[in-house]
Amino acid sequence: MRLSISIAALALAPLTLAVTVTAPGTVTTVVNPNLFTRPSGEDHLHGIVRDPVTGDIYVGDWNEFSVGTTPFFGPYVENKDTIRKIDQLSEVTVLAYAVSPNAMTYNEGDRNIYVVVGGVACGSEPRAPGPEFNGLVAIDPANGKSRYLAGGPSGWRNGQARQAQFSGTAGLASDPRSGAFFVSEACRNRVREVDARGETVTLAGTGAPGDANGPGSSATFNDPHGLAYCPAANTLYVADTGNNEIRAIDARGSVSTLAGSPRGGFTDGTGAQASFDRPTGVACDDAGNVYVADSANNAVRKVTPTGTVTTVAGAKSAGTVDGVGAAARFSTPGDLTYDPTANALYVVDWGSNNIRKIVLATP
C-alpha cells in the first residue's frame, strides 16, 4: 500500500511552538549564596552595577580586615574587601581589592567601574587603624587596575582631586552626557558632584539633617544613601533614607520630593500618600521610572516620574524566597541596578548575602 501525503494539507496544518513567558515581578536568585559567605559570617555585600558591554555584574564584598603584629615588621593590616565579578555563567571571581566599597556606577566614557570606598556608618570607628581613604576610585574591568579620582583622608572639603575630602560616602551615580559623578554622604547629609578631572563641589545639602526642599544650597537631607541619574528626566534621584523619601535634584540643582514622607510605612500611592521604610538603593529604567530597594520593608518598589508608587516584589516579612510579586521574600534589600536588555533588576539582598534578579516584563 502506498501512503499519500498532501503537501497542501501540510502547509495548512497549524504549527504550535512552546513559548515560556516569565511573569512580571518574578524573583530568582542569581548565584549560589555560599560564594559570598565565609565561615566567619563577616561578608556583607554593598553596591552593584552592570557592565553594558559584557553584561557582567560587579558587587562590592565587605569581608574582613586582618590586623596583627609580626616580630620583625611590627603591626600589619590585611584587607580582604573585594570587588567581585559575576559573569554570564554566574561564575564569581575577584576583580580587585578595595577598602569598604559602598556603591558603584559604570562610566561610558572610559568603560571603567567607579566605586566610592571607605564609607563607614555614621559615628562609628574606621574599620582599619590609621587614615582611611574616603572617595572615588576608578577600576578597569579588563585588568582590575585602579586609580584615584577624588578624595583622601576622611573629612569635608571641596577642591581638586586628592585635595577634596569626603565622609561616610554611601551612594554613587554618573551622568553619561557630562561625565560627572554624584556622591552622597550619609554622615554629612550632602550630595557632592565630581567632574571628570576630579574637581569636587557640593551640589545639594547644608550638612544639617532635615527635610527642606528648594535650591541646593538651602535644601536638607537626612542620611542620604542611593543615587540614580535618569537621562530621560535629566534628574538625579536620592534615596533619602532617614526621611523615608525619594528626593529629586533637577538640572538647576533644585531639590524636591518625588514620593514618601518622614512618617514612614508601607503604603502604595502617589507622592506623600505613599510611604517607605528606610529606602536605601535606587535605579532608573529607560522610561524614567525609579526602582527603590525599600530595605526595612523587605520590598522593591516602583515610582513613576509623576510620583505614583507600587510594589514590584516582596512583602514586609523578611526571608529568602523566590517567587512572583508579593510571594517573593527579601531580607533587607540594599542596592540595585537596571538591565535594559532583559528589562530586569539585579538586587543586593543584604541580609542573605544574595544577588537576586527581578524580571519587570518580557522584553
Coordinates of N, CA, C and O in Angstrom, one line a residue, residues 30-206:
V30 N 20.4 34.7 41.7 CA 21.4 34.6 40.6 C 22.5 33.7 40.8 O 22.9 32.9 39.9
V31 N 23.1 33.7 42.0 CA 24.3 32.8 42.3 C 24.1 32.1 43.6 O 23.3 32.5 44.4
N32 N 24.9 31.1 43.7 CA 24.9 30.3 45.0 C 25.4 31.2 46.1 O 26.5 31.8 46.1
P33 N 24.5 31.4 47.1 CA 24.9 32.4 48.2 C 26.2 32.0 49.0 O 26.8 32.8 49.6
N34 N 26.5 30.7 48.9 CA 27.7 30.3 49.6 C 29.0 30.9 49.0 O 30.0 30.9 49.7
L35 N 28.9 31.4 47.8 CA 30.1 32.0 47.2 C 30.4 33.4 47.9 O 31.5 33.9 47.7
F36 N 29.4 33.9 48.6 CA 29.7 35.2 49.3 C 29.7 35.0 50.8 O 29.9 36.0 51.5
T37 N 29.6 33.8 51.3 CA 29.5 33.6 52.8 C 30.7 32.9 53.3 O 30.9 31.7 52.9
R38 N 31.5 33.5 54.1 CA 32.6 32.8 54.7 C 32.2 32.2 56.0 O 31.2 32.6 56.6
P39 N 33.0 31.2 56.5 CA 32.6 30.6 57.8 C 32.5 31.7 58.9 O 31.7 31.5 59.9
S40 N 33.3 32.8 58.8 CA 33.2 33.8 59.9 C 31.9 34.6 59.8 O 31.6 35.3 60.8
G41 N 31.3 34.5 58.7 CA 30.0 35.2 58.5 C 30.2 36.7 58.4 O 29.2 37.5 58.6
E42 N 31.4 37.2 58.0 CA 31.6 38.6 58.0 C 31.4 39.3 56.7 O 31.5 40.5 56.5
D43 N 31.1 38.5 55.6 CA 30.8 39.1 54.3 C 29.6 40.0 54.4 O 28.6 39.6 55.1
H44 N 29.6 41.1 53.6 CA 28.4 41.9 53.5 C 28.5 42.6 52.2 O 29.5 43.3 51.9
L45 N 27.5 42.5 51.4 CA 27.5 43.0 50.0 C 27.1 44.4 50.0 O 26.0 44.8 50.6
H46 N 27.8 45.3 49.3 CA 27.5 46.7 49.1 C 27.7 47.1 47.7 O 28.7 46.9 47.1
G47 N 26.6 47.7 47.1 CA 26.8 48.3 45.7 C 26.7 47.2 44.7 O 27.2 46.1 44.8
I48 N 26.1 47.6 43.5 CA 26.1 46.7 42.4 C 25.9 47.5 41.1 O 25.3 48.6 41.1
V49 N 26.6 47.0 40.1 CA 26.5 47.7 38.8 C 26.6 46.6 37.7 O 27.3 45.6 37.9
R50 N 26.0 46.9 36.5 CA 26.1 46.0 35.4 C 27.0 46.7 34.3 O 26.8 47.9 34.0
D51 N 27.9 45.9 33.7 CA 28.7 46.4 32.6 C 27.9 46.2 31.3 O 27.6 45.1 30.9
P52 N 27.4 47.3 30.6 CA 26.5 47.1 29.5 C 27.2 46.5 28.3 O 26.6 46.0 27.4
V53 N 28.6 46.5 28.3 CA 29.3 45.9 27.1 C 29.4 44.4 27.2 O 29.1 43.7 26.3
T54 N 29.7 43.9 28.4 CA 29.9 42.5 28.6 C 28.7 41.8 29.3 O 28.5 40.6 29.2
G55 N 27.9 42.6 29.9 CA 26.7 42.0 30.7 C 27.1 41.5 32.0 O 26.3 41.0 32.8
D56 N 28.4 41.6 32.4 CA 28.9 41.1 33.7 C 28.3 42.1 34.8 O 28.1 43.3 34.6
I57 N 28.2 41.5 36.0 CA 27.7 42.2 37.2 C 28.9 42.3 38.1 O 29.6 41.4 38.3
Y58 N 29.0 43.5 38.8 CA 30.0 43.7 39.8 C 29.4 44.1 41.1 O 28.4 44.9 41.1
V59 N 29.9 43.6 42.2 CA 29.4 43.9 43.5 C 30.5 44.1 44.5 O 31.5 43.4 44.4
G60 N 30.3 45.0 45.4 CA 31.3 45.2 46.5 C 31.1 44.2 47.6 O 30.0 44.0 48.1
D61 N 32.1 43.5 48.0 CA 32.0 42.4 49.0 C 32.9 42.8 50.2 O 34.1 42.6 50.2
W62 N 32.2 43.3 51.3 CA 33.0 43.6 52.5 C 33.2 42.3 53.2 O 32.3 41.6 53.6
N63 N 34.5 42.0 53.4 CA 34.8 40.7 54.1 C 35.3 41.0 55.5 O 34.6 41.0 56.4
E64 N 36.6 41.2 55.6 CA 37.2 41.5 56.9 C 38.6 42.1 56.8 O 39.2 42.0 55.7
F65 N 39.0 42.7 57.8 CA 40.4 43.1 58.0 C 41.1 42.2 58.9 O 40.5 41.8 60.0
S66 N 42.3 41.8 58.6 CA 43.1 41.0 59.5 C 44.2 42.0 60.0 O 45.1 42.5 59.3
V67 N 44.1 42.2 61.3 CA 45.1 43.2 62.0 C 45.9 42.4 63.0 O 45.4 41.6 63.8
G68 N 47.2 42.6 62.9 CA 48.1 41.9 63.8 C 49.5 42.5 63.9 O 49.7 43.6 63.4
T69 N 50.4 41.8 64.5 CA 51.8 42.2 64.7 C 52.7 41.1 64.4 O 52.5 39.9 64.8
T70 N 53.8 41.4 63.6 CA 54.8 40.4 63.4 C 56.1 40.8 64.2 O 56.3 42.0 64.4
P71 N 56.9 39.8 64.5 CA 58.1 40.1 65.3 C 59.1 41.1 64.6 O 59.7 41.9 65.3
F72 N 59.2 41.0 63.3 CA 60.2 41.8 62.6 C 59.6 43.0 62.0 O 60.3 44.0 61.9
F73 N 58.4 43.0 61.5 CA 57.8 44.2 60.8 C 56.8 45.0 61.6 O 56.3 46.0 61.1
G74 N 56.4 44.5 62.7 CA 55.5 45.3 63.6 C 54.1 45.1 63.1 O 53.7 44.0 62.5
P75 N 53.2 46.1 63.3 CA 51.8 46.0 63.0 C 51.5 45.8 61.5 O 52.3 46.4 60.7
Y76 N 50.5 45.1 61.2 CA 50.1 45.0 59.8 C 48.6 45.0 59.7 O 47.9 44.7 60.6
V77 N 48.1 45.3 58.5 CA 46.7 45.3 58.2 C 46.5 44.6 56.8 O 47.1 45.0 55.8
E78 N 45.7 43.5 56.8 CA 45.4 42.8 55.6 C 44.0 43.0 55.2 O 43.1 42.7 55.9
N79 N 43.8 43.7 54.0 CA 42.5 44.0 53.5 C 41.9 42.8 52.7 O 42.6 42.4 51.7
K80 N 40.7 42.3 53.0 CA 40.1 41.3 52.3 C 38.8 41.7 51.6 O 38.1 40.9 51.0
D81 N 38.5 43.0 51.6 CA 37.4 43.6 50.9 C 37.7 43.5 49.4 O 38.8 43.9 49.0
T82 N 36.7 43.2 48.6 CA 36.9 43.0 47.2 C 35.8 43.5 46.4 O 34.7 43.8 46.9
I83 N 36.1 43.7 45.1 CA 35.1 43.9 44.0 C 34.9 42.6 43.3 O 35.9 42.1 42.8
R84 N 33.8 42.0 43.4 CA 33.5 40.7 42.8 C 32.9 40.8 41.4 O 32.0 41.7 41.2
K85 N 33.2 39.9 40.5 CA 32.6 39.9 39.2 C 31.8 38.7 39.0 O 32.2 37.6 39.4
I86 N 30.5 38.8 38.5 CA 29.7 37.7 38.2 C 29.4 37.7 36.7 O 28.8 38.6 36.2
D87 N 29.9 36.7 36.0 CA 29.9 36.7 34.6 C 28.5 36.1 34.1 O 27.6 35.8 34.9
Q88 N 28.4 35.9 32.8 CA 27.1 35.5 32.2 C 26.8 34.0 32.6 O 25.6 33.6 32.5
L89 N 27.8 33.3 33.1 CA 27.6 31.9 33.5 C 27.4 31.8 35.0 O 27.4 30.7 35.6
S90 N 27.3 33.0 35.7 CA 27.1 33.1 37.1 C 28.4 32.6 37.9 O 28.3 32.3 39.0
E91 N 29.5 32.7 37.2 CA 30.8 32.4 37.9 C 31.2 33.6 38.6 O 31.2 34.7 38.0
V92 N 31.7 33.5 39.8 CA 32.1 34.6 40.7 C 33.6 34.6 40.8 O 34.2 33.6 41.2
T93 N 34.2 35.7 40.5 CA 35.7 35.9 40.6 C 36.0 37.2 41.3 O 35.1 38.1 41.4
V94 N 37.2 37.5 41.7 CA 37.6 38.7 42.3 C 38.2 39.6 41.2 O 39.2 39.2 40.5
L95 N 37.7 40.8 41.0 CA 38.2 41.8 40.1 C 39.4 42.6 40.7 O 40.4 42.8 40.1
A96 N 39.1 43.1 41.9 CA 40.1 44.0 42.6 C 39.8 44.0 44.1 O 38.8 43.6 44.5
Y97 N 40.8 44.5 44.8 CA 40.7 44.8 46.3 C 40.4 46.2 46.5 O 41.0 47.1 45.9
A98 N 39.5 46.5 47.4 CA 39.1 47.9 47.7 C 38.6 48.0 49.1 O 37.8 47.1 49.5
V99 N 39.0 49.0 49.9 CA 38.6 49.1 51.3 C 37.2 49.6 51.4 O 36.9 50.7 50.9
S100 N 36.3 48.9 52.0 CA 34.9 49.3 52.3 C 34.2 49.9 51.0 O 33.8 51.0 51.0
P101 N 34.1 49.1 49.9 CA 33.4 49.6 48.7 C 31.9 49.7 49.1 O 31.3 48.8 49.6
N102 N 31.3 50.9 48.7 CA 30.0 51.1 49.1 C 29.0 51.2 48.0 O 27.8 50.8 48.1
A103 N 29.3 51.8 46.9 CA 28.4 52.0 45.8 C 29.2 52.0 44.5 O 30.4 52.4 44.5
M104 N 28.5 51.8 43.3 CA 29.2 51.7 42.1 C 28.4 52.3 40.9 O 27.2 52.4 41.0
T105 N 29.1 52.7 39.9 CA 28.5 53.1 38.7 C 29.4 52.8 37.5 O 30.6 52.6 37.7
Y106 N 28.8 52.7 36.3 CA 29.6 52.4 35.1 C 29.8 53.7 34.3 O 28.8 54.5 34.1
N107 N 31.0 54.0 33.8 CA 31.2 55.2 33.1 C 31.4 54.9 31.6 O 32.4 54.1 31.2
E108 N 30.5 55.3 30.7 CA 30.6 55.0 29.3 C 31.8 55.6 28.6 O 32.3 55.1 27.6
G109 N 32.4 56.7 29.2 CA 33.5 57.3 28.5 C 34.7 56.5 28.5 O 35.3 56.3 27.4
D110 N 35.2 56.0 29.6 CA 36.4 55.1 29.7 C 36.1 53.7 29.9 O 37.0 52.9 30.1
R111 N 34.8 53.3 30.0 CA 34.4 51.9 30.3 C 35.0 51.4 31.6 O 35.3 50.2 31.7
N112 N 35.1 52.2 32.6 CA 35.6 51.8 33.9 C 34.4 51.7 34.8 O 33.4 52.3 34.7
I113 N 34.6 50.9 35.9 CA 33.7 50.8 37.0 C 34.2 51.8 38.0 O 35.4 51.8 38.4
Y114 N 33.3 52.7 38.5 CA 33.7 53.7 39.5 C 33.1 53.3 40.8 O 31.9 52.8 40.9
V115 N 33.8 53.4 41.9 CA 33.4 52.9 43.2 C 33.7 54.0 44.3 O 34.8 54.6 44.3
V116 N 32.7 54.2 45.2 CA 33.0 55.0 46.3 C 33.5 54.1 47.4 O 32.8 53.1 47.7
V117 N 34.6 54.4 48.0 CA 35.2 53.5 49.0 C 35.5 54.2 50.3 O 35.5 55.4 50.4
G118 N 35.6 53.4 51.4 CA 36.0 54.0 52.7 C 34.8 54.4 53.5 O 35.0 54.9 54.7
G119 N 33.6 54.3 53.0 CA 32.5 54.8 53.8 C 32.2 53.9 55.0 O 32.4 52.7 55.0
V120 N 31.9 54.5 56.1 CA 31.6 53.8 57.4 C 30.2 54.3 57.9 O 29.8 55.4 57.5
A121 N 29.7 53.6 58.8 CA 28.4 54.0 59.5 C 28.7 55.3 60.2 O 29.7 55.4 60.9
C122 N 27.8 56.2 60.2 CA 28.0 57.5 60.8 C 28.2 57.3 62.3 O 27.5 56.6 63.0
G123 N 29.3 57.9 62.8 CA 29.6 57.9 64.2 C 30.4 56.7 64.7 O 30.8 56.5 65.8
S124 N 30.7 55.7 63.7 CA 31.4 54.5 64.1 C 32.9 54.8 63.9 O 33.3 55.7 63.2
E125 N 33.7 53.9 64.4 CA 35.1 53.9 64.2 C 35.5 53.4 62.8 O 34.8 52.5 62.3
P126 N 36.6 53.8 62.2 CA 37.1 53.2 61.0 C 37.3 51.7 61.1 O 37.6 51.2 62.2
R127 N 37.2 51.0 60.0 CA 37.4 49.5 60.1 C 38.8 49.1 60.2 O 39.1 48.0 60.4
A128 N 39.7 50.1 59.9 CA 41.2 49.8 59.9 C 41.9 50.9 60.7 O 41.4 52.1 60.6
P129 N 43.0 50.6 61.4 CA 43.7 51.7 62.0 C 44.4 52.7 61.0 O 44.7 52.3 59.9
G130 N 44.6 53.9 61.5 CA 45.2 54.9 60.6 C 44.3 55.6 59.6 O 43.1 55.3 59.6
P131 N 44.8 56.5 58.8 CA 44.0 57.2 57.8 C 43.3 56.2 56.9 O 43.9 55.3 56.4
E132 N 42.1 56.5 56.6 CA 41.3 55.6 55.6 C 40.9 56.5 54.5 O 40.2 57.5 54.6
F133 N 41.2 56.0 53.2 CA 40.8 56.8 52.0 C 39.3 56.8 51.9 O 38.7 55.7 52.0
N134 N 38.7 57.9 51.7 CA 37.3 58.0 51.5 C 37.0 58.9 50.3 O 37.3 60.1 50.2
G135 N 36.6 58.2 49.2 CA 36.4 59.0 48.0 C 36.1 58.0 46.8 O 35.5 57.0 47.0
L136 N 36.5 58.5 45.6 CA 36.0 57.9 44.4 C 37.2 57.2 43.7 O 38.3 57.9 43.4
V137 N 37.1 56.0 43.3 CA 38.1 55.2 42.7 C 37.6 54.6 41.3 O 36.5 54.2 41.3
A138 N 38.4 54.6 40.3 CA 38.1 54.0 39.0 C 38.8 52.7 38.9 O 40.0 52.6 39.3
I139 N 38.1 51.6 38.4 CA 38.7 50.3 38.3 C 38.4 49.8 36.8 O 37.3 49.9 36.4
D140 N 39.5 49.4 36.2 CA 39.4 48.9 34.8 C 38.9 47.5 34.8 O 39.6 46.6 35.4
P141 N 37.7 47.2 34.3 CA 37.2 45.8 34.4 C 38.0 44.8 33.6 O 37.9 43.6 33.7
A142 N 38.9 45.3 32.6 CA 39.7 44.4 31.8 C 40.8 43.8 32.6 O 41.2 42.7 32.3
N143 N 41.4 44.6 33.6 CA 42.5 44.1 34.3 C 42.5 44.3 35.8 O 43.5 43.9 36.5
G144 N 41.5 45.0 36.3 CA 41.4 45.2 37.7 C 42.3 46.3 38.3 O 42.3 46.6 39.5
K145 N 43.0 47.0 37.4 CA 43.9 48.1 37.8 C 43.0 49.3 38.3 O 42.0 49.6 37.6
S146 N 43.4 50.0 39.3 CA 42.6 51.1 39.9 C 43.4 52.4 39.9 O 44.6 52.4 39.9
R147 N 42.7 53.5 40.0 CA 43.3 54.8 40.2 C 42.3 55.7 41.0 O 41.1 55.5 40.9
Y148 N 42.9 56.6 41.7 CA 42.0 57.5 42.5 C 41.6 58.7 41.6 O 42.4 59.3 40.8
L149 N 40.3 59.1 41.7 CA 39.8 60.3 41.0 C 39.7 61.4 42.0 O 40.1 62.6 41.6
A150 N 39.1 61.2 43.1 CA 38.9 62.3 44.1 C 38.8 61.7 45.5 O 38.3 60.6 45.7
G151 N 39.3 62.5 46.5 CA 39.2 62.1 47.8 C 40.5 61.9 48.5 O 41.6 62.0 47.9
G152 N 40.5 61.6 49.8 CA 41.7 61.4 50.6 C 41.2 61.0 52.0 O 40.2 60.3 52.1
P153 N 42.0 61.4 53.0 CA 41.5 61.1 54.4 C 40.1 61.6 54.7 O 39.7 62.6 54.1
S154 N 39.4 60.9 55.5 CA 38.0 61.3 55.8 C 37.9 62.7 56.3 O 38.8 63.2 57.2
G155 N 37.0 63.5 55.8 CA 36.8 64.9 56.2 C 35.7 65.5 55.3 O 35.0 64.8 54.6
W156 N 35.7 66.8 55.3 CA 34.8 67.5 54.3 C 35.5 68.7 53.8 O 35.9 69.7 54.5
R157 N 35.7 68.7 52.4 CA 36.4 69.8 51.8 C 36.1 69.7 50.3 O 36.3 68.6 49.7
N158 N 35.7 70.7 49.6 CA 35.6 70.8 48.2 C 37.0 71.1 47.6 O 37.9 71.6 48.3
G159 N 37.2 70.7 46.4 CA 38.6 71.0 45.8 C 38.9 70.0 44.7 O 38.1 69.2 44.2
Q160 N 40.1 70.1 44.2 CA 40.6 69.4 43.1 C 41.1 68.0 43.5 O 42.0 67.9 44.4
A161 N 40.6 66.9 42.9 CA 41.1 65.6 43.0 C 41.4 65.2 44.4 O 40.5 65.1 45.3
R162 N 42.7 64.9 44.8 CA 43.1 64.4 46.1 C 43.0 65.4 47.2 O 43.2 65.1 48.3
Q163 N 42.7 66.7 46.8 CA 42.6 67.7 47.8 C 41.2 67.7 48.4 O 40.9 68.2 49.5
A164 N 40.2 67.1 47.7 CA 38.8 67.0 48.2 C 38.8 66.0 49.3 O 39.6 65.0 49.3
Q165 N 37.8 66.2 50.2 CA 37.6 65.2 51.2 C 36.1 64.8 51.3 O 35.2 65.7 51.1
F166 N 35.9 63.6 51.7 CA 34.5 63.0 51.8 C 34.4 62.3 53.2 O 35.5 62.0 53.8
S167 N 33.2 62.1 53.6 CA 33.0 61.3 54.9 C 31.7 60.6 54.8 O 30.6 61.1 54.4
G168 N 31.7 59.3 55.1 CA 30.5 58.5 55.1 C 29.9 58.3 53.7 O 28.7 58.4 53.5
T169 N 30.8 58.2 52.6 CA 30.2 58.0 51.3 C 29.3 56.8 51.2 O 29.6 55.7 51.7
A170 N 28.1 57.0 50.6 CA 27.1 55.9 50.6 C 26.5 55.6 49.3 O 26.1 54.5 49.0
G171 N 26.4 56.6 48.4 CA 25.8 56.4 47.1 C 26.6 57.0 46.0 O 27.4 57.9 46.2
L172 N 26.4 56.5 44.7 CA 27.2 57.0 43.6 C 26.3 56.8 42.3 O 25.6 55.8 42.1
A173 N 26.4 57.8 41.5 CA 25.7 57.8 40.2 C 26.6 58.6 39.2 O 27.4 59.4 39.6
S174 N 26.3 58.5 37.9 CA 27.0 59.3 36.9 C 26.1 59.7 35.8 O 25.1 59.1 35.5
D175 N 26.5 60.9 35.2 CA 25.8 61.4 34.1 C 26.6 61.1 32.8 O 27.7 61.7 32.6
P176 N 26.1 60.2 31.9 CA 26.9 59.8 30.8 C 27.1 61.0 29.8 O 28.1 60.9 29.0
R177 N 26.3 62.0 29.8 CA 26.5 63.1 28.9 C 27.6 64.1 29.3 O 28.4 64.5 28.5
S178 N 27.6 64.4 30.6 CA 28.6 65.4 31.0 C 29.9 64.7 31.6 O 30.9 65.3 31.7
G179 N 29.8 63.4 31.9 CA 30.9 62.7 32.5 C 31.0 63.0 34.0 O 32.0 62.6 34.7
A180 N 30.0 63.7 34.6 CA 30.1 64.0 36.0 C 29.6 62.8 36.9 O 28.9 62.0 36.4
F181 N 30.1 62.8 38.1 CA 29.8 61.8 39.1 C 29.1 62.5 40.3 O 29.4 63.6 40.6
F182 N 28.2 61.8 40.9 CA 27.5 62.3 42.1 C 27.7 61.3 43.3 O 27.5 60.1 43.1
V183 N 28.0 61.9 44.4 CA 28.3 61.1 45.6 C 27.5 61.6 46.7 O 27.4 62.8 47.0
S184 N 26.8 60.7 47.4 CA 26.0 61.0 48.6 C 26.9 60.7 49.8 O 27.6 59.7 49.9
E185 N 26.8 61.6 50.8 CA 27.5 61.4 52.1 C 26.4 61.3 53.2 O 25.8 62.3 53.6
A186 N 26.3 60.1 53.7 CA 25.2 59.8 54.7 C 25.5 60.6 56.0 O 24.6 61.1 56.6
C187 N 26.8 60.6 56.4 CA 27.1 61.3 57.6 C 27.0 62.8 57.5 O 26.8 63.5 58.6
R188 N 27.3 63.3 56.3 CA 27.3 64.8 56.2 C 26.0 65.4 55.6 O 25.9 66.6 55.4
N189 N 25.1 64.5 55.2 CA 23.8 64.9 54.7 C 23.9 65.8 53.5 O 23.2 66.8 53.3
R190 N 24.8 65.4 52.6 CA 25.1 66.2 51.4 C 25.2 65.3 50.2 O 25.4 64.1 50.3
V191 N 25.0 65.9 49.0 CA 25.2 65.3 47.7 C 26.3 66.1 47.0 O 26.1 67.3 46.8
R192 N 27.4 65.5 46.7 CA 28.5 66.2 46.0 C 28.6 65.8 44.6 O 28.1 64.8 44.1
E193 N 29.2 66.7 43.8 CA 29.4 66.4 42.3 C 30.9 66.5 42.0 O 31.6 67.4 42.5
V194 N 31.3 65.5 41.3 CA 32.8 65.4 40.9 C 32.8 65.3 39.4 O 32.2 64.5 38.7
D195 N 33.6 66.3 38.8 CA 33.7 66.2 37.3 C 34.8 65.2 36.9 O 35.4 64.6 37.7
A196 N 34.9 65.1 35.6 CA 35.8 64.1 35.0 C 37.3 64.3 35.4 O 38.1 63.3 35.4
R197 N 37.7 65.5 35.8 CA 39.0 65.8 36.3 C 39.2 65.6 37.8 O 40.3 65.7 38.3
G198 N 38.1 65.3 38.5 CA 38.2 65.1 39.9 C 37.9 66.4 40.7 O 37.9 66.3 41.9
E199 N 37.5 67.5 40.1 CA 37.1 68.7 40.8 C 35.7 68.4 41.5 O 34.8 68.0 40.9
T200 N 35.7 68.6 42.8 CA 34.6 68.3 43.7 C 33.9 69.6 44.2 O 34.6 70.5 44.7
V201 N 32.6 69.6 44.1 CA 31.8 70.7 44.6 C 30.6 70.1 45.3 O 30.3 68.9 45.2
T202 N 29.9 70.9 46.1 CA 28.7 70.5 46.8 C 27.5 70.8 45.9 O 27.3 72.0 45.6
L203 N 26.7 69.8 45.5 CA 25.5 70.0 44.7 C 24.3 70.4 45.5 O 23.6 71.3 45.1
A204 N 24.1 69.7 46.6 CA 22.9 70.0 47.4 C 23.1 69.5 48.9 O 23.9 68.5 49.1
G205 N 22.5 70.2 49.8 CA 22.6 69.9 51.2 C 23.5 70.8 52.0 O 24.5 71.2 51.5
T206 N 23.0 71.2 53.2 CA 23.7 72.1 54.0 C 24.7 71.4 55.0 O 25.5 72.0 55.6

